[in-house]
Each structure stands twice: as C-alpha cells, then as structure tokens.
Short mmCIF file of C-alpha atoms in Angstrom, two decimals:
data_model
loop_
_atom_site.label_atom_id
_atom_site.label_comp_id
_atom_site.label_asym_id
_atom_site.label_seq_id
_atom_site.Cartn_x
_atom_site.Cartn_y
_atom_site.Cartn_z
CA MET A 291 -7.16 141.17 8.04
CA TRP A 292 -10.81 141.23 7.01
CA GLU A 293 -11.65 139.03 10.03
CA PHE A 294 -10.37 141.61 12.51
CA ARG A 295 -13.09 144.05 11.40
CA SER A 296 -15.85 141.45 11.53
CA MET A 297 -18.18 141.32 14.53
CA THR A 298 -18.96 137.72 13.60
CA PHE A 299 -15.30 136.88 14.15
CA TRP A 300 -15.23 138.36 17.65
CA ARG A 301 -18.46 136.57 18.55
CA ALA A 302 -16.82 133.34 17.46
CA VAL A 303 -13.76 134.04 19.60
CA PHE A 304 -15.92 134.74 22.64
CA ALA A 305 -17.94 131.59 21.94
CA GLU A 306 -14.74 129.54 22.07
CA PHE A 307 -13.85 131.14 25.42
CA PHE A 308 -17.34 130.51 26.77
CA GLY A 309 -17.59 126.93 25.49
CA THR A 310 -14.14 125.86 26.69
CA MET A 311 -14.71 127.43 30.10
CA PHE A 312 -17.84 125.40 30.74
CA PHE A 313 -16.37 122.23 29.21
CA VAL A 314 -13.39 122.38 31.58
CA PHE A 315 -15.49 123.37 34.59
CA PHE A 316 -17.86 120.42 34.30
CA GLY A 317 -15.29 117.91 33.07
CA LEU A 318 -12.69 118.59 35.74
CA GLY A 319 -15.41 118.86 38.36
CA ALA A 320 -16.56 115.33 37.57
CA ALA A 321 -12.96 114.07 37.66
CA LEU A 322 -12.26 115.26 41.23
CA ARG A 323 -11.99 112.52 43.87
CA TRP A 324 -14.87 113.15 46.26
CA THR A 325 -14.91 109.63 47.67
CA THR A 326 -12.33 106.98 48.41
CA GLY A 327 -12.20 103.71 46.56
CA PRO A 328 -12.07 102.85 42.86
CA TYR A 329 -12.03 105.68 40.36
CA HIS A 330 -15.34 106.00 38.52
CA VAL A 331 -14.00 106.10 34.96
CA LEU A 332 -17.42 105.76 33.31
CA HIS A 333 -18.78 108.67 35.34
CA VAL A 334 -15.90 110.95 34.32
CA ALA A 335 -15.90 109.81 30.68
CA MET A 336 -19.63 110.42 30.29
CA CYS A 337 -19.41 113.87 31.87
CA PHE A 338 -16.60 114.96 29.55
CA GLY A 339 -18.47 113.54 26.56
CA PHE A 340 -21.81 115.10 27.45
CA ALA A 341 -20.15 118.44 28.26
CA ALA A 342 -18.41 118.43 24.86
CA ALA A 343 -21.63 117.54 23.01
CA THR A 344 -23.61 120.20 24.89
CA MET A 345 -21.12 122.99 24.28
CA ILE A 346 -20.63 122.05 20.62
CA GLN A 347 -24.38 122.03 20.07
CA SER A 348 -24.62 125.40 21.83
CA ILE A 349 -21.90 127.32 19.99
CA GLY A 350 -21.31 125.27 16.85
CA HIS A 351 -23.30 127.71 14.70
CA ILE A 352 -21.26 130.64 16.05
CA SER A 353 -17.65 129.47 16.05
CA GLY A 354 -17.68 125.88 14.86
CA GLY A 355 -17.52 124.65 18.45
CA HIS A 356 -13.87 123.61 18.56
CA ILE A 357 -13.35 124.08 22.35
CA ASN A 358 -10.03 122.30 21.79
CA PRO A 359 -6.75 123.78 20.51
CA ALA A 360 -5.92 120.44 18.90
CA VAL A 361 -9.09 120.60 16.80
CA THR A 362 -8.29 124.18 15.80
CA PHE A 363 -4.75 123.10 14.88
CA ALA A 364 -6.20 120.27 12.80
CA TYR A 365 -8.36 122.72 10.83
CA LEU A 366 -5.29 124.90 10.34
CA VAL A 367 -3.25 121.95 9.06
CA GLY A 368 -6.13 121.13 6.70
CA SER A 369 -6.11 124.74 5.41
CA GLN A 370 -9.71 125.22 6.50
CA MET A 371 -9.12 128.35 8.55
CA SER A 372 -6.68 131.23 8.69
CA LEU A 373 -3.68 131.41 11.00
CA PHE A 374 -5.06 134.70 12.32
CA ARG A 375 -8.33 133.06 13.40
CA ALA A 376 -6.52 130.03 14.80
CA PHE A 377 -4.30 132.22 16.99
CA PHE A 378 -7.30 133.97 18.56
CA TYR A 379 -9.14 130.67 18.98
CA TRP A 380 -6.14 129.21 20.82
CA ALA A 381 -5.93 132.24 23.10
CA ALA A 382 -9.67 132.13 23.84
CA GLN A 383 -9.65 128.38 24.48
CA CYS A 384 -6.68 128.50 26.86
CA LEU A 385 -8.03 131.52 28.73
CA GLY A 386 -11.47 129.94 28.91
CA ALA A 387 -10.02 126.71 30.25
CA VAL A 388 -8.03 128.58 32.91
CA ALA A 389 -11.14 130.54 33.87
CA GLY A 390 -13.21 127.37 34.20
CA ALA A 391 -10.52 125.67 36.29
CA ALA A 392 -10.15 128.78 38.45
CA VAL A 393 -13.87 128.88 39.23
CA LEU A 394 -13.82 125.16 40.04
CA TYR A 395 -10.76 125.68 42.25
CA GLY A 396 -12.55 128.47 44.12
CA VAL A 397 -15.76 126.52 44.77
CA THR A 398 -14.08 123.25 45.77
CA PRO A 399 -13.04 122.59 49.41
CA ASN A 400 -9.28 122.43 49.98
CA ASN A 401 -9.33 118.78 50.98
CA MET A 402 -11.13 117.79 47.75
CA ARG A 403 -9.02 119.64 45.19
CA GLY A 404 -6.21 117.12 45.01
CA ASN A 405 -4.28 117.78 41.81
CA MET A 406 -7.35 119.26 40.07
CA ALA A 407 -7.57 116.22 37.76
CA LEU A 408 -4.21 117.08 36.22
CA ASN A 409 -3.21 114.77 33.38
CA THR A 410 -0.31 112.62 34.59
CA LEU A 411 1.23 109.34 33.55
CA GLN A 412 -0.27 106.45 35.48
CA PRO A 413 2.03 104.01 37.33
CA GLY A 414 3.93 101.80 34.93
CA ILE A 415 3.25 104.06 31.91
CA SER A 416 6.38 105.47 30.30
CA LEU A 417 6.58 108.83 28.54
CA GLY A 418 6.64 107.10 25.17
CA MET A 419 3.57 105.04 26.01
CA GLY A 420 1.66 108.07 27.22
CA THR A 421 2.62 110.11 24.18
CA THR A 422 1.47 107.38 21.79
CA VAL A 423 -1.85 106.99 23.61
CA GLU A 424 -2.54 110.74 23.56
CA VAL A 425 -1.72 110.96 19.85
CA PHE A 426 -4.11 108.10 19.04
CA LEU A 427 -6.89 109.44 21.28
CA THR A 428 -6.76 112.87 19.66
CA MET A 429 -6.43 111.45 16.15
CA GLN A 430 -9.68 109.53 16.42
CA LEU A 431 -11.39 112.62 17.84
CA VAL A 432 -10.21 114.86 14.99
CA ILE A 433 -11.17 112.34 12.31
CA CYS A 434 -14.64 112.17 13.88
CA VAL A 435 -14.91 115.98 13.93
CA PHE A 436 -13.82 116.27 10.29
CA ALA A 437 -16.12 113.48 9.15
CA VAL A 438 -19.33 114.61 10.83
CA THR A 439 -18.87 118.29 9.84
CA ASP A 440 -17.81 117.67 6.24
CA GLU A 441 -20.10 119.76 4.03
CA ARG A 442 -19.43 117.38 1.12
CA ARG A 443 -21.12 114.49 2.91
CA ASN A 444 -24.33 113.04 1.55
CA GLY A 445 -27.05 111.79 3.88
CA ARG A 446 -26.35 113.83 7.00
CA LEU A 447 -27.99 111.59 9.53
CA GLY A 448 -27.74 111.91 13.29
CA SER A 449 -26.24 114.57 15.50
CA ALA A 450 -22.74 115.85 14.79
CA ALA A 451 -22.39 117.24 18.31
CA LEU A 452 -23.44 113.95 19.89
CA SER A 453 -21.07 111.97 17.67
CA ILE A 454 -18.17 114.15 18.76
CA GLY A 455 -19.27 113.78 22.38
CA PHE A 456 -19.15 110.00 21.94
CA ALA A 457 -15.61 110.29 20.52
CA VAL A 458 -14.58 112.23 23.63
CA THR A 459 -16.24 109.61 25.84
CA VAL A 460 -14.52 106.71 24.05
CA GLY A 461 -11.16 108.44 24.43
CA HIS A 462 -11.67 108.86 28.16
CA LEU A 463 -12.89 105.31 28.70
CA MET A 464 -9.55 104.04 27.44
CA GLY A 465 -7.14 106.91 28.00
CA MET A 466 -7.84 107.53 31.66
CA TYR A 467 -5.98 104.36 32.55
CA TYR A 468 -2.86 105.69 30.81
CA THR A 469 -2.65 109.49 31.03
CA GLY A 470 -5.95 110.62 32.46
CA ALA A 471 -7.07 111.22 28.84
CA GLY A 472 -5.97 114.72 27.89
CA MET A 473 -7.08 114.92 24.24
CA ASN A 474 -7.32 118.67 24.71
CA PRO A 475 -4.30 120.90 25.45
CA ALA A 476 -6.51 123.53 27.09
CA ARG A 477 -8.01 120.93 29.44
CA SER A 478 -4.50 119.71 30.33
CA PHE A 479 -3.09 123.22 30.68
CA ALA A 480 -5.77 124.68 32.96
CA PRO A 481 -5.22 122.55 36.08
CA ALA A 482 -1.46 122.88 35.62
CA VAL A 483 -1.83 126.65 35.81
CA GLN A 484 -3.87 126.36 38.99
CA LEU A 485 -1.21 124.17 40.57
CA ILE A 486 1.70 126.14 39.08
CA LEU A 487 3.00 123.03 37.33
CA PHE A 488 4.30 124.50 34.11
CA LYS A 489 6.78 121.64 33.83
CA CYS A 490 3.87 119.43 32.67
CA TRP A 491 4.21 120.54 29.04
CA MET A 492 4.50 117.14 27.37
CA LEU A 493 0.95 115.84 27.74
CA PRO A 494 -0.69 119.12 26.62
CA SER A 495 1.45 119.06 23.46
CA CYS A 496 0.62 115.47 22.47
CA PRO A 497 -2.97 116.20 21.37
CA MET A 498 -1.61 118.82 18.95
CA ILE A 499 0.40 116.07 17.25
CA GLY A 500 -2.62 113.78 17.15
CA GLY A 501 -4.80 116.59 15.82
CA ALA A 502 -2.40 117.35 12.98
CA MET A 503 -2.12 113.67 12.07
CA GLY A 504 -5.90 113.30 12.10
CA ALA A 505 -6.29 116.31 9.80
CA LEU A 506 -3.70 115.00 7.36
CA LEU A 507 -5.20 111.51 7.38
CA TYR A 508 -8.75 112.70 6.71
CA ASP A 509 -8.06 115.62 4.37
CA PHE A 510 -5.39 113.95 2.23
CA MET A 511 -6.24 110.25 2.37
CA LEU A 512 -9.71 109.33 3.61
CA PHE A 513 -11.65 112.10 1.84
CA PRO A 514 -9.20 114.43 0.02
CA ARG A 515 -10.10 118.05 -0.65
CA MET A 516 -9.16 118.87 -4.22
CA ARG A 517 -7.63 122.28 -3.63
CA GLY A 518 -4.41 123.71 -4.99
CA LEU A 519 -1.53 125.06 -2.94
CA SER A 520 -2.43 128.68 -3.76
CA GLU A 521 -5.99 128.17 -2.51
CA ARG A 522 -4.78 126.59 0.72
CA LEU A 523 -2.25 129.38 1.30
CA ALA A 524 -4.96 132.00 0.71
CA THR A 525 -7.08 130.37 3.41
CA LEU A 526 -4.18 130.20 5.87
CA LYS A 527 -3.31 133.86 5.27
CA GLY A 528 -6.92 134.89 5.78
CA SER A 529 -6.99 136.74 2.46
CA ARG A 530 -10.42 135.33 1.69
CA PRO A 531 -13.13 133.53 3.66
CA PRO A 532 -12.77 129.74 3.80
CA GLU A 533 -15.01 127.83 1.40
CA THR A 534 -17.54 126.94 4.10
CA GLU A 535 -18.41 130.63 4.58
CA THR A 536 -19.22 131.16 0.93
CA GLN A 537 -21.78 128.40 0.87
CA GLN A 538 -25.41 128.63 1.91
CA ASP A 539 -26.04 128.25 5.62
CA THR A 540 -27.82 124.96 6.27
CA ARG A 541 -27.98 124.91 10.04
CA GLY A 542 -31.54 123.68 9.92
CA ASP A 543 -30.26 120.33 8.63
CA PRO A 544 -29.74 117.39 11.00
CA ILE A 545 -25.98 118.09 11.08
CA GLU A 546 -25.84 120.81 13.70
CA LEU A 547 -22.11 121.46 13.64
CA LYS A 548 -21.71 123.16 10.28
CA THR A 549 -18.65 125.26 11.32
CA GLN A 550 -19.92 128.58 10.04
CA ALA A 551 -16.93 130.62 11.19
CA LEU A 552 -14.16 128.37 10.00
#
C-alpha cells in the first residue's frame, strides 16, 4: 500500500486519535451529572457540538477531521477513501475515545462518575425506537458532512466545521431524550470500556448504519458522483490516491474542512 509508506498518512491517523480523544473527553465531561435535578440537555448538546467543530477545524486539513467511525464508514461506502485507511482511522478513533474516557474517569471523583454518560435507552424507549433514532441522527450528520466538504460545490460560504458542529448539536438536542444521542460509535464505545459493559453493542453499531445510509443518499441521489465501478474499486483498494488528493489544495478558502487525506 502506497499509504503505508506515507508520513502524511500516519500524521492523519494520529490526528484522528488526537481529535477523537479530546472530543470524547470534553463531551462526556459535560454529560456527567454534577448536580441533582433536571438534566441540562442544552448544555451537553452545545458542548458536544462545539467540541466537534473545534476538533474538526483543528485537524481537518490533516486527516479530514472525521473523529467518528460512522463518518469514516460513510466515506468508505461512498468510495472516497481506501479500506486500508479506513481501518487505521477506526482503530485510531476507538483508541482515542478510550483514552479520552480513561483520562476523564481518572480525574472525576468516584461519586460523580455515574455511568460515564453511557448511551442507554431511556425509559419507555424500545430497542427498535432507539435504533431508528440513532440511524436518523447519524444520517443527518453524514449528509451535512458530505455536503459542506464537497469539492464540487459552488459558492463555499460559511464554516464547514461549524456547520458540522451544529449538526452534532441538533442531534443531541433531540436524541438525548431517546438514547443519550450516540451518533458516534467511538463515543458510545469508550464509556462502555471504562465500565466493562461490552454487552452494550447495539447503540454503537446504529450510527454505522446511519452513516452508510447517509453516504448512499448523498452520493447516489442528492448529488451523485459520476464514477465507474472500476474507479470506485481502485479507491477502496488504495491503489491510487482518492480524487480529492489529486486536486489543488484550497485550504485558504472559507470551507475549512477540505478532507485532504481522504
């Protein structure tokens, strides 16, 4: 694999580890119950959204700023990155999330840890309801990511990172009442590891379904990419750089998240 010998590739992998670690640390930290009384959904949603926007803005020019295995899976489904790169991104994201949750676990008093903001079904929500909600939450996130980072777009106004942060915030404002708003398998997996709750596999897997559906909807219906099967297979195999790497770098444009390393 040409990517294995590229220092740019390994920088991108580390950037995904770094970005996901901080995203999980700040997001889960805001979701812990420090006081009794009503849950502050707006507070948690805004922290997750701002953390996502900040990390994406920080590492978007290095790795694309996925910080979410579901987003990486969506790019893989859309044949916009190789399977080799996706595998290392997934590993870096999950390890980064576990590292962020571990640091948070270590700096949080025992009586405040609770379940470490683990994604669970809320009272009255069935497994089918929770699965549907997670799929829809992640689908809207992936469509937003694809739309604001599409190099074919004309009139790149606004901030791509901030738009994605808003998508994360919107998902939490609604989804927290159902599942705690996973939207990110790494975010769901990390607290489960800390609490040794490996049986909680369903909610982490739902965003992958939503991510794939979002990729298919955007890339094949909303704004199709006119590429043949052989070209898509070449990208998935990593036999040549994806089309975004062969184009001129335009990171000075208003669209910050140009996904250089995809």
